[in-house]
mmCIF file of C-alpha atoms and ligand atoms in Angstrom:
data_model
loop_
_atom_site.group_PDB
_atom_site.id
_atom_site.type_symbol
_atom_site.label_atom_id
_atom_site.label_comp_id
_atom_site.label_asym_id
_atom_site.label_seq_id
_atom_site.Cartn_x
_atom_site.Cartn_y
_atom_site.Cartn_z
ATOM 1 C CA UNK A 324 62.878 -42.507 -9.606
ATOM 2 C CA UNK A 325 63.495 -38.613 -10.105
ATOM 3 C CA UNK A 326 60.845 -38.641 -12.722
ATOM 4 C CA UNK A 327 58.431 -40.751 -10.818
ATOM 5 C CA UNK A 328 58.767 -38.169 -7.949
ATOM 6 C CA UNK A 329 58.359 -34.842 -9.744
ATOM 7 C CA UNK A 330 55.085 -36.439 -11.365
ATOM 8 C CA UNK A 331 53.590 -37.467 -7.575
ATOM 9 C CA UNK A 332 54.770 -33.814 -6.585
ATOM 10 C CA UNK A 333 52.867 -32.499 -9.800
ATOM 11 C CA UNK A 334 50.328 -34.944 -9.001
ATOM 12 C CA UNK A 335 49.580 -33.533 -5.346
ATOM 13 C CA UNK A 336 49.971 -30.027 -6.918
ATOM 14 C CA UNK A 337 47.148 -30.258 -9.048
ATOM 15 C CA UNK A 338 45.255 -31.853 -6.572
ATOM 16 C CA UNK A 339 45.683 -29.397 -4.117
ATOM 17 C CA UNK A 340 45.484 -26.315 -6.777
ATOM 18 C CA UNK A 341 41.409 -27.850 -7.125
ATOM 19 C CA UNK A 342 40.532 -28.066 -4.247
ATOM 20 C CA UNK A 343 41.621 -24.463 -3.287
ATOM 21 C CA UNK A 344 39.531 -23.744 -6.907
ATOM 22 C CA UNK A 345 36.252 -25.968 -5.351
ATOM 23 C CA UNK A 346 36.643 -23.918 -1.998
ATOM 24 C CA UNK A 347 36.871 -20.571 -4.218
ATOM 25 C CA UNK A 348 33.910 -21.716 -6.519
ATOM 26 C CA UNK A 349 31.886 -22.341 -2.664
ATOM 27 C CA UNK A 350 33.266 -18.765 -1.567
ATOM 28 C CA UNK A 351 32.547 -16.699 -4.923
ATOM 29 C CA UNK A 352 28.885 -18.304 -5.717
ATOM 30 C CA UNK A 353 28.199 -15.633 -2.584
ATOM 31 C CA UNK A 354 28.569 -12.135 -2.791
ATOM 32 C CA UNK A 355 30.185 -10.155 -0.734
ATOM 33 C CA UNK A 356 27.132 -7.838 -0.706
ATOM 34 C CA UNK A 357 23.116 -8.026 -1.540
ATOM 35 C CA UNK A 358 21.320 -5.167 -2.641
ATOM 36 C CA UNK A 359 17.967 -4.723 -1.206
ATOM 37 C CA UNK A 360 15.522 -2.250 -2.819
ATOM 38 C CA UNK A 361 13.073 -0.711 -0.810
ATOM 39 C CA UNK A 362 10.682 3.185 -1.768
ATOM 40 C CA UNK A 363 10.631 4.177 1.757
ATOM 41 C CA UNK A 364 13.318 3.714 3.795
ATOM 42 C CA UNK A 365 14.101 3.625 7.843
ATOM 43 C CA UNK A 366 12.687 5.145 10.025
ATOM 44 C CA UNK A 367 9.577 4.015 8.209
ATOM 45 C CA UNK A 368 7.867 1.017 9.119
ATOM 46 C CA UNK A 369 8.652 -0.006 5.666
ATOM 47 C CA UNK A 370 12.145 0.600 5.924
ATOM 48 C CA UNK A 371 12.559 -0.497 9.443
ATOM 49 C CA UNK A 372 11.361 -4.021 8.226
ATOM 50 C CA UNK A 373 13.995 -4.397 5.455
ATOM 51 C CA UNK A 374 16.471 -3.360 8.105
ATOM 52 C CA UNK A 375 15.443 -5.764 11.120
ATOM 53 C CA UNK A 376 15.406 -8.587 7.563
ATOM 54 C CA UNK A 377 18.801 -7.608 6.858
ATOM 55 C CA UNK A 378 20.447 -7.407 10.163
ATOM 56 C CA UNK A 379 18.610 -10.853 11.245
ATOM 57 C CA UNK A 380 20.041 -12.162 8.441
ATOM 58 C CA UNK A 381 23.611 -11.196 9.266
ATOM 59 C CA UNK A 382 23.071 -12.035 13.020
ATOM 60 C CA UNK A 383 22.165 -15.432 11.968
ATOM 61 C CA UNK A 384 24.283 -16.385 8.952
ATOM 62 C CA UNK A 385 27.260 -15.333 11.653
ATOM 63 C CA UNK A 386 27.684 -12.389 8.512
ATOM 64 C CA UNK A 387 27.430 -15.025 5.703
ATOM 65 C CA UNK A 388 24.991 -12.758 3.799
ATOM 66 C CA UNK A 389 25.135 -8.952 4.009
ATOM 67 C CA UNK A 390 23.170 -6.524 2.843
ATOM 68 C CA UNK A 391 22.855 -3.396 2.070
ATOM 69 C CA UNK A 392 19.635 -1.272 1.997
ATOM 70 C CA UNK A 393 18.570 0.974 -0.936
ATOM 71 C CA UNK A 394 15.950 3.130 0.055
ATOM 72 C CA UNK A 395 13.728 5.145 -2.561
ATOM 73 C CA UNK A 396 14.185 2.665 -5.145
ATOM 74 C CA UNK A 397 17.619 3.818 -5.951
ATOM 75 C CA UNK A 398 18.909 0.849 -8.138
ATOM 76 C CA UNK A 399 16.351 2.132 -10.410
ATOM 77 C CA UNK A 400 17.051 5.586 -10.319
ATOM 78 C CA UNK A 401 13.643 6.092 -8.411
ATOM 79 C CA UNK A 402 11.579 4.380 -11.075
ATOM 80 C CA UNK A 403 9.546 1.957 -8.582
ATOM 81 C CA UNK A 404 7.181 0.680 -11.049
ATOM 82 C CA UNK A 405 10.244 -0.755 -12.402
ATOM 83 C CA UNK A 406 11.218 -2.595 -9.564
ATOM 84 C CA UNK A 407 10.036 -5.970 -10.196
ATOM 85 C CA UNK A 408 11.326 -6.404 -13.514
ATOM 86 C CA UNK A 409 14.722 -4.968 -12.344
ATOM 87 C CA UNK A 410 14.608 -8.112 -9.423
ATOM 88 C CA UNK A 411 13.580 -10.687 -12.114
ATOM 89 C CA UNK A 412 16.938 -9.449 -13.723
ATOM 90 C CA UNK A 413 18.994 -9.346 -11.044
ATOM 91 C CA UNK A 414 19.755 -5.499 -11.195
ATOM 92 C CA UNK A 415 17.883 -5.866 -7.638
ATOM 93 C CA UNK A 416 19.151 -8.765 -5.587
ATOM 94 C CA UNK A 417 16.490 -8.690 -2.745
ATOM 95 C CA UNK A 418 13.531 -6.008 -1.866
ATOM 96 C CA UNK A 419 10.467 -5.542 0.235
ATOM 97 C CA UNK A 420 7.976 -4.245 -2.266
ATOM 98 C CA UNK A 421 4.637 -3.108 -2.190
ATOM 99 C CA UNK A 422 1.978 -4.980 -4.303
ATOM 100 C CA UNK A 423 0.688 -1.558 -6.330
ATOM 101 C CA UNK A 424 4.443 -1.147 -7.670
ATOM 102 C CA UNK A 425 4.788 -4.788 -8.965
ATOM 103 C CA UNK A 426 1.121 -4.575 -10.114
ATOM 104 C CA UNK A 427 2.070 -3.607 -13.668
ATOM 105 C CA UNK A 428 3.597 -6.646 -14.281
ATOM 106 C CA UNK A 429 1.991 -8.928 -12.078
ATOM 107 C CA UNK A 430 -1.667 -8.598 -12.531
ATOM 108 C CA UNK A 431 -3.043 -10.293 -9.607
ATOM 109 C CA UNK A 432 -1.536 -8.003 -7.245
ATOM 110 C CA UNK A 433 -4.117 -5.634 -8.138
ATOM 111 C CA UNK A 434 -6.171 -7.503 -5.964
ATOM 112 C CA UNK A 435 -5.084 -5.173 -3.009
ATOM 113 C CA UNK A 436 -6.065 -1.782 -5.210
ATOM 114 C CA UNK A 437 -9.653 -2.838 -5.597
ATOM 115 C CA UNK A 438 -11.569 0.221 -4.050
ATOM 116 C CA UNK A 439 -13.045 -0.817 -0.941
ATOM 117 C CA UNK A 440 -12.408 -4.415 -0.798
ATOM 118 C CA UNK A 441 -10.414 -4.298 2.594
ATOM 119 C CA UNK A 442 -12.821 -2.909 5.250
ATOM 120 C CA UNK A 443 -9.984 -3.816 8.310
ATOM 121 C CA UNK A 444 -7.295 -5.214 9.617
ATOM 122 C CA UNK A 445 -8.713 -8.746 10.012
ATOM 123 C CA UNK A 446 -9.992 -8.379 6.273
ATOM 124 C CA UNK A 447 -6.110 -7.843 5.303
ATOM 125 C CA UNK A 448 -5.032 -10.713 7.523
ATOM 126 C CA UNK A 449 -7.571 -12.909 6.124
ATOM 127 C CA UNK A 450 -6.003 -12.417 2.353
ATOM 128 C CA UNK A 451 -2.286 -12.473 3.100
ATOM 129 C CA UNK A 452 -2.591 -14.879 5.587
ATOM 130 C CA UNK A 453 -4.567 -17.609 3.887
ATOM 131 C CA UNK A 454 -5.231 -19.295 0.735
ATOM 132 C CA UNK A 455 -5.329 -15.958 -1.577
ATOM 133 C CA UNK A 456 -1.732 -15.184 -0.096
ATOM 134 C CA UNK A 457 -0.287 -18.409 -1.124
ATOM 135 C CA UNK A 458 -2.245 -18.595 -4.620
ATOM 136 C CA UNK A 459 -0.315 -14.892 -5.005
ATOM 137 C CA UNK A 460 2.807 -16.286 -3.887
ATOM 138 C CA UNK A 461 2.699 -19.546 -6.114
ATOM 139 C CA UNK A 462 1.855 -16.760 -8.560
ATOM 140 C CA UNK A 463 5.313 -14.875 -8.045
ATOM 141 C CA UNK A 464 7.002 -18.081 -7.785
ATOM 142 C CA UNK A 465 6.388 -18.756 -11.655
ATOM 143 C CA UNK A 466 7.329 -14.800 -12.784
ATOM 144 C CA UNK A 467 10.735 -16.148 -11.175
ATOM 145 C CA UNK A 468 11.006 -14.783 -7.484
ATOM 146 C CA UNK A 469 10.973 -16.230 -4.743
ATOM 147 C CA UNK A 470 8.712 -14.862 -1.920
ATOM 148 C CA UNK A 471 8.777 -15.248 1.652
ATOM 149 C CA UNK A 472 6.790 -13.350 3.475
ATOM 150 C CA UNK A 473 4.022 -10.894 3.831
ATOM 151 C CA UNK A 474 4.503 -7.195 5.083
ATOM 152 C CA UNK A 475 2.573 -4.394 4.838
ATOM 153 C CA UNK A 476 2.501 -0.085 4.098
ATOM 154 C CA UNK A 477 -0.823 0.374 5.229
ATOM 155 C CA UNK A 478 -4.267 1.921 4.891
ATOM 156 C CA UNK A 479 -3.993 4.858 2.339
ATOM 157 C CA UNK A 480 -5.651 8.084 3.231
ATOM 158 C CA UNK A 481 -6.381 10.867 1.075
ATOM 159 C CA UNK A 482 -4.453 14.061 2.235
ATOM 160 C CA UNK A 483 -5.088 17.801 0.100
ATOM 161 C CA UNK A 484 -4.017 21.149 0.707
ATOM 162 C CA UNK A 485 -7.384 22.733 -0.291
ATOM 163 C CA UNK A 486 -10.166 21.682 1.792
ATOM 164 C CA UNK A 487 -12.002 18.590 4.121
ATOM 165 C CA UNK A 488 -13.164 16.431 1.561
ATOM 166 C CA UNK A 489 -16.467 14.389 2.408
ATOM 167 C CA UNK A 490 -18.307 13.106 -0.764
ATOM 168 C CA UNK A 491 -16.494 12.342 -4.450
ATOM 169 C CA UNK A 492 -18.385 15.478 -4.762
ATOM 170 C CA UNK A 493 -15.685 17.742 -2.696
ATOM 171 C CA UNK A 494 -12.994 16.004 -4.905
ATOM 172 C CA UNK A 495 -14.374 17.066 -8.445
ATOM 173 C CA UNK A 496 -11.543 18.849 -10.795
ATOM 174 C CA UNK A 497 -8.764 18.026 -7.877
ATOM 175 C CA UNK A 498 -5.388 17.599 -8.684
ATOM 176 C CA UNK A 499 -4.287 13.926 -7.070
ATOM 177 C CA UNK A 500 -0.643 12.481 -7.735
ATOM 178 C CA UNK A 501 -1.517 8.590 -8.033
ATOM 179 C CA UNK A 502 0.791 5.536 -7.887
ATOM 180 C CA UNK A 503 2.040 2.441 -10.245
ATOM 181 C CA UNK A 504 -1.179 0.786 -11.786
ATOM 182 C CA UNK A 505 -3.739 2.507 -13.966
ATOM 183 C CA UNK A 506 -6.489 1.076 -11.475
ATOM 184 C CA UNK A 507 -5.514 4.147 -9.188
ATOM 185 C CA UNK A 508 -6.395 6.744 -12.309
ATOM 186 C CA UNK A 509 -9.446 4.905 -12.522
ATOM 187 C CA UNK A 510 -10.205 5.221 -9.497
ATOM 188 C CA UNK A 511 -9.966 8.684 -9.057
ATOM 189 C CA UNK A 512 -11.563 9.758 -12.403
ATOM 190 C CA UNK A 513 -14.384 7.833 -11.207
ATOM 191 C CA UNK A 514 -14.480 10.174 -8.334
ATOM 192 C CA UNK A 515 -14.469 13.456 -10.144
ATOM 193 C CA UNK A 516 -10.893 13.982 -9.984
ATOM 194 C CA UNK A 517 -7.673 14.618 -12.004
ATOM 195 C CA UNK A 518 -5.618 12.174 -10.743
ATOM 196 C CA UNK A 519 -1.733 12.321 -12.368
ATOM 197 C CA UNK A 520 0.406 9.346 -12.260
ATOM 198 C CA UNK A 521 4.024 10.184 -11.136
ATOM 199 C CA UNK A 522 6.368 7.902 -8.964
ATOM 200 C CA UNK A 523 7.063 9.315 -5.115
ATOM 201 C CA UNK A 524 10.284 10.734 -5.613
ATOM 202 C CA UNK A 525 8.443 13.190 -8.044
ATOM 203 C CA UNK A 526 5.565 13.533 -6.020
ATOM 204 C CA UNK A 527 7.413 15.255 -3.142
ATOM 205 C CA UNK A 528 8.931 18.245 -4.816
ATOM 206 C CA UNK A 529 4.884 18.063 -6.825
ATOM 207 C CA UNK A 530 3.248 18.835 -3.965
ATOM 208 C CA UNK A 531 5.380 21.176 -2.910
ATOM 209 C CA UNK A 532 4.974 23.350 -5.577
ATOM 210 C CA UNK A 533 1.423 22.986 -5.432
ATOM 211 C CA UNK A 534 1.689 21.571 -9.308
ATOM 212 C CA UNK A 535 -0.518 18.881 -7.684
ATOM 213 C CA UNK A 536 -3.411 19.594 -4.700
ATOM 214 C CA UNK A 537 -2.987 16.198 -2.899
ATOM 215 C CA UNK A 538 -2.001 12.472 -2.443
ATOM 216 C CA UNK A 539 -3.022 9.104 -0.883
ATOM 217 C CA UNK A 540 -0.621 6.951 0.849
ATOM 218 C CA UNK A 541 -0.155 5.712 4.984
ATOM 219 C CA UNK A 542 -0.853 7.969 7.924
ATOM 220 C CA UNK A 543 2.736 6.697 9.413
ATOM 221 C CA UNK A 544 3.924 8.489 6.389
ATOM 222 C CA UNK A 545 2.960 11.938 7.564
ATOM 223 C CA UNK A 546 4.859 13.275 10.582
ATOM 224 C CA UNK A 547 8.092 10.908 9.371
ATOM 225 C CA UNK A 548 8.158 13.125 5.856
ATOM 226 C CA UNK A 549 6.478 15.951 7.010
ATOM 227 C CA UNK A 550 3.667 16.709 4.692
ATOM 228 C CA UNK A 551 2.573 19.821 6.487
ATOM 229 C CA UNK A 552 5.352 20.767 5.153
ATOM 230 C CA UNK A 553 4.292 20.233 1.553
ATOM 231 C CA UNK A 554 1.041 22.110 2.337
ATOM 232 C CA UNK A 555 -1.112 19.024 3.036
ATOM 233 C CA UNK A 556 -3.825 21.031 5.799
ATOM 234 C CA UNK A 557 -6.585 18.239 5.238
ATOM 235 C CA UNK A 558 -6.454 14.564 5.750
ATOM 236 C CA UNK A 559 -9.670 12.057 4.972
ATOM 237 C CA UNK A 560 -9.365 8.633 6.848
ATOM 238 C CA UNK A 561 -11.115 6.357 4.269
ATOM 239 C CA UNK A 562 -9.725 3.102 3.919
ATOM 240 C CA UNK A 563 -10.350 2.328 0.830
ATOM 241 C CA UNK A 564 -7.200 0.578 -0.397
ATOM 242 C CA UNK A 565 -3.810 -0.959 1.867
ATOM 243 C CA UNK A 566 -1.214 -1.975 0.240
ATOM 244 C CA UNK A 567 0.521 -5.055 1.765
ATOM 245 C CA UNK A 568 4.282 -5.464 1.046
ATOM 246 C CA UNK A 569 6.729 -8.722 -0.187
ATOM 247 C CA UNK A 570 9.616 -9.633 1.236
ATOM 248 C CA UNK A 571 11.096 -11.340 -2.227
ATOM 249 C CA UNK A 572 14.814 -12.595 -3.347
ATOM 250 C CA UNK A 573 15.662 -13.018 -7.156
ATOM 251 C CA UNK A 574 15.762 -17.127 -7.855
ATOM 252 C CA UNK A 575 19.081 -17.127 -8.703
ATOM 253 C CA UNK A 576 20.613 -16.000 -5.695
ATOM 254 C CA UNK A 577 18.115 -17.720 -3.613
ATOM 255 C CA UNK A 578 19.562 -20.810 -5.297
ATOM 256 C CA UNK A 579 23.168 -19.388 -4.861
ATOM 257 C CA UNK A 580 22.555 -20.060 -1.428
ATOM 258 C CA UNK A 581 22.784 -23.566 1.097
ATOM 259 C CA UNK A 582 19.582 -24.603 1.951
ATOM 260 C CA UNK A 583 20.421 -23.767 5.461
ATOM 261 C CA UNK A 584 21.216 -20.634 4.625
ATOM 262 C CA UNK A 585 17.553 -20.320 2.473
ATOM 263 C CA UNK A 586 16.043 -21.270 5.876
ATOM 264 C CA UNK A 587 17.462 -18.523 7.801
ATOM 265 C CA UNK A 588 16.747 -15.565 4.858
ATOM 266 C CA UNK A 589 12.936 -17.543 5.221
ATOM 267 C CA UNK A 590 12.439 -17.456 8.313
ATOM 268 C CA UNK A 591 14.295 -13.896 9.250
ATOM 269 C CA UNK A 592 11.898 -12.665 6.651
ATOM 270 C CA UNK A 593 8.572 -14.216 8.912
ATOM 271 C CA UNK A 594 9.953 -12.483 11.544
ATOM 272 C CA UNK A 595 10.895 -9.013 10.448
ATOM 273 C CA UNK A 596 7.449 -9.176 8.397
ATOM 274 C CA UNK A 597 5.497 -9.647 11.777
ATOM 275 C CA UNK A 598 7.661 -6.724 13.470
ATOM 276 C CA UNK A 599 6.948 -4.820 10.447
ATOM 277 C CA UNK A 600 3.197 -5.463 10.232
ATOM 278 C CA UNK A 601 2.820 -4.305 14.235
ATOM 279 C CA UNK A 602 4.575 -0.966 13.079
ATOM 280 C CA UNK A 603 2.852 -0.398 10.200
ATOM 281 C CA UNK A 604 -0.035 -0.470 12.497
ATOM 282 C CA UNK A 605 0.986 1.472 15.456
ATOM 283 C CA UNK A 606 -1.185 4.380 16.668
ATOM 284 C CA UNK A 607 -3.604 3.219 14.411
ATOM 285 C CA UNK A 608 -5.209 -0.101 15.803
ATOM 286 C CA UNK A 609 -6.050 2.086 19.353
ATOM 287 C CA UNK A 610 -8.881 2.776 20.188
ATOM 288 C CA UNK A 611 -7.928 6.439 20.458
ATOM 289 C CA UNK A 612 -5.794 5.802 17.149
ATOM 290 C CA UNK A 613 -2.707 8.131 18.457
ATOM 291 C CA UNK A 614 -1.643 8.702 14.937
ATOM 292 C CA UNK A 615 -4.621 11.068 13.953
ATOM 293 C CA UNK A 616 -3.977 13.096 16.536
ATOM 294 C CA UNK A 617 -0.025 13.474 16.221
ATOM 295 C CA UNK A 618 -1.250 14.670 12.733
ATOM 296 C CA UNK A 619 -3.986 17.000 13.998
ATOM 297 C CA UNK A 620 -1.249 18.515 15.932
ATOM 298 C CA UNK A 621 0.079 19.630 12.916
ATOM 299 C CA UNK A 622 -2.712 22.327 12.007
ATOM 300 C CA UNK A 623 -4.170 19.450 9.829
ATOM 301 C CA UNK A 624 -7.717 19.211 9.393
ATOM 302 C CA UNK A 625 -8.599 15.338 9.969
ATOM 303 C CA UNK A 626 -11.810 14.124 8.694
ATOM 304 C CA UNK A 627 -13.320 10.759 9.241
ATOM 305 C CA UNK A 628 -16.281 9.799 7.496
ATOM 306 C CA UNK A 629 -19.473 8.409 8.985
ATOM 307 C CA UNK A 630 -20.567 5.296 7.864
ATOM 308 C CA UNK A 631 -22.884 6.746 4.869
ATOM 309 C CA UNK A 632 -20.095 9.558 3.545
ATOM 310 C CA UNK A 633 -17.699 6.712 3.183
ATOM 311 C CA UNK A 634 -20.624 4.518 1.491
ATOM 312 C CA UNK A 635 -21.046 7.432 -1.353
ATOM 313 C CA UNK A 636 -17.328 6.936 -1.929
ATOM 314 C CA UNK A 637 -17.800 2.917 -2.031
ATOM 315 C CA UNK A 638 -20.576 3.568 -4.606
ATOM 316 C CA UNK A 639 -18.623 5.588 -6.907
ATOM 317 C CA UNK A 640 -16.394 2.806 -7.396
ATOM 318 C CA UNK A 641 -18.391 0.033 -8.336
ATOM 319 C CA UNK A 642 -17.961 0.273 -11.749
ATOM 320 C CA UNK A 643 -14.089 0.528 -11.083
ATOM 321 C CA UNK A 644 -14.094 -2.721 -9.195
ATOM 322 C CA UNK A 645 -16.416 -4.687 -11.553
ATOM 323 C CA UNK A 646 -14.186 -3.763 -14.740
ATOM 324 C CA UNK A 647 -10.723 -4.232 -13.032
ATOM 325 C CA UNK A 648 -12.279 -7.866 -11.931
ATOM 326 C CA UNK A 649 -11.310 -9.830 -14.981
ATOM 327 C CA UNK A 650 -7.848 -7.898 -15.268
ATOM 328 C CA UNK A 651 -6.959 -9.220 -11.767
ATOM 329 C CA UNK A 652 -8.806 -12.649 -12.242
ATOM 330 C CA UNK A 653 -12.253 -13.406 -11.400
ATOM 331 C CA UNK A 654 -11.310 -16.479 -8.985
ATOM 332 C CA UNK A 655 -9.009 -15.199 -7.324
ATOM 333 C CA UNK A 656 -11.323 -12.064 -6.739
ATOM 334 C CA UNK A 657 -14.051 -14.410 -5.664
ATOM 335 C CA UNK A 658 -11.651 -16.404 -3.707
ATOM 336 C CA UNK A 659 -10.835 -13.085 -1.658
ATOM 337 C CA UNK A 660 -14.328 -11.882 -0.949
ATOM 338 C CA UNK A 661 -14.851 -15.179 0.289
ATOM 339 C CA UNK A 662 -11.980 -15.445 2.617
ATOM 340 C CA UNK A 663 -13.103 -11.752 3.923
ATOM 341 C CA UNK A 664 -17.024 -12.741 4.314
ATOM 342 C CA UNK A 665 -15.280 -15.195 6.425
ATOM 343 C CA UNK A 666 -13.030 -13.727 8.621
ATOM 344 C CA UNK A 667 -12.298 -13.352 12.549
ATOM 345 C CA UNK A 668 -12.836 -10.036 13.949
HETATM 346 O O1 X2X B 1524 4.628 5.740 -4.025
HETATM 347 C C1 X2X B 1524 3.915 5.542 -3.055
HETATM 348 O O2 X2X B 1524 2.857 6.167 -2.868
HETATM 349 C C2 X2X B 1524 4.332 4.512 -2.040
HETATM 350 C C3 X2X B 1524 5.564 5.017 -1.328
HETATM 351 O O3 X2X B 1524 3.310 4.315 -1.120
HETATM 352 C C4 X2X B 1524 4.603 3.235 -2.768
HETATM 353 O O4 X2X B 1524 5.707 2.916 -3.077
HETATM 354 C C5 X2X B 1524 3.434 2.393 -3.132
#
């Protein structure tokens, strides 16, 4: 009788010790924190959209998942063309990333850097939006992310601390910091320049020291980091590259997760894409385009081409765009100057 008790007792015991271990197993497949890499961080549009992601995301898991930002690539000491490979291997547990800094090692996101593709907003719409978005995405999916939604850093302008620049001509022998893929270096060799490859976190104390003349990234950039500051006095509205950003979680903590909870990081990252989007835009879709002016304000010289100076540029970079083509896959470049012949504007 003793005996049969004690083994019921033991019995229950180990019953009850797995369960507790099947609750803890539940409880430990989630971290306590996510990391989420981002280059520029809050109060950047950029930044601001991985923030509104990760508080929505708290809000709505009732604090289920938290993360925590990292801001100027951090996790990889800086290194943002390292980014993606760092999220396949879960160094990086989440990020909003831009297309050029993935580019390297996924090819089709060059599609974005093609010189002159994108002539507006509706052009950009019509890409991530549609068909080429989710052919990109499906694209991701099999280089073992998982993507879920579109974002964007915007239209990148040429800034200088020499002079206006109007023609390729005005560019020749200028020293231009360039991002991620080589594309850029073609790019700017095809225009006359020297254009250096260096990630942003070196390009900040570059310009600065004048050991390069000038850059190319988003207006919204500008009064947020100062680049007066850095002696950028002349700023070219061109348009002839935007870089859309990813909202993207590494597969196996996407799969970590319930599929409830997969819905909400989804959907939260819909939302905080289309808040991010609007931001990226802002000053910049009016007619009177507020930005330019905020940056005149600065002392900054602000040139916008006519309709034939900005042609002379497109020209330049035919050769750039037919070559890089094949590299980024001739369908899907088709595919994209299709879906832009095509769009609403
Ligand atoms: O490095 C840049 O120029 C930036 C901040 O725009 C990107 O990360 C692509």
């Amino acid at each position: 009788m003793k005996l049969r008790r004690t083994l019921l007792t033991l019995v229950a015991a180990a019953a009850a010790l797995g369960a507790m271990s099947m609750n803890a197993t539940a409880q430990t497949a989630y971290k306590a924190e996510y990391r989420l890499s981002l280059v520029l961080g809050p109060p950047l549009p950029w930044g601001t959209g991985g923030k509104i992601w990760a508080d929505l995301i708290k809000e709505r898991t009732q604090g289920r998942i938290n993360i925590k930002l990292y801001p100027g690539v951090s996790l990889i000491q800086g290194d943002q063309t390292r980014e993606f490979s760092a999220l396949r291997q879960g160094v990086i547990d989440m990020a909003v990333g831009s297309t050029i800094n993935w580019s390297p090692q996924v090819k089709e996101l060059n599609l974005f850097s093609l010189p002159f593709l994108m002539p507006d907003y509706a052009a950009i719409d019509a890409l991530t939006q549609g068909d080429v978005g989710r052919k990109i995405f499906q694209t991701l999916e099999k280089s073992g992310v998982v993507p879920l939604a579109w974002g964007e850093n915007g239209y990148r302008e040429l800034t200088n601390s020499k002079k206006p620049i109007r023609s390729p001509g005005d560019l020749k022998g200028m020293k231009i910091r360039v991002v991620g893929s080589p594309l850029f270096a073609d790019t700017f060799t095809a225009f006359g320049a020297n254009p250096t490859q260096m990630s942003w976190a070196d390009a900040q104390p570059a310009l600065s020291s004048g050991a390069v003349d000038g850059q190319e990234n988003p207006l919204q950039l500008f009064p947020v980091l100062k680049l007066h500051n850095v002696g950028q006095k002349f700023v070219t509205t061109w348009g002839y590259v935007a870089d859309p950003l990813i909202f993207v979680v590494n597969r196996e903590i996407f799969d970590s997760w319930t599929k409830a909870d997969q819905a909400i990081v989804r959907q939260a990252a819909i939302d905080a894409g289309a808040q991010e989007i609007a931001l990226a835009r802002k000053g910049l879709i009016e007619t009177d385009k507020p930005l330019l002016k905020e940056v005149a304000g600065f002392g900054v010289t602000v040139t916008q081409l006519t309709p034939a100076e900005r042609d002379a540029f497109v020209q330049a970079t035919r050769p750039v765009y037919q070559k890089w083509k094949s590299t980024v896959g001739v369908d899907l470049v088709a595919a994209a100057e299709k879906a832009i012949a095509a769009r609403k504007k």
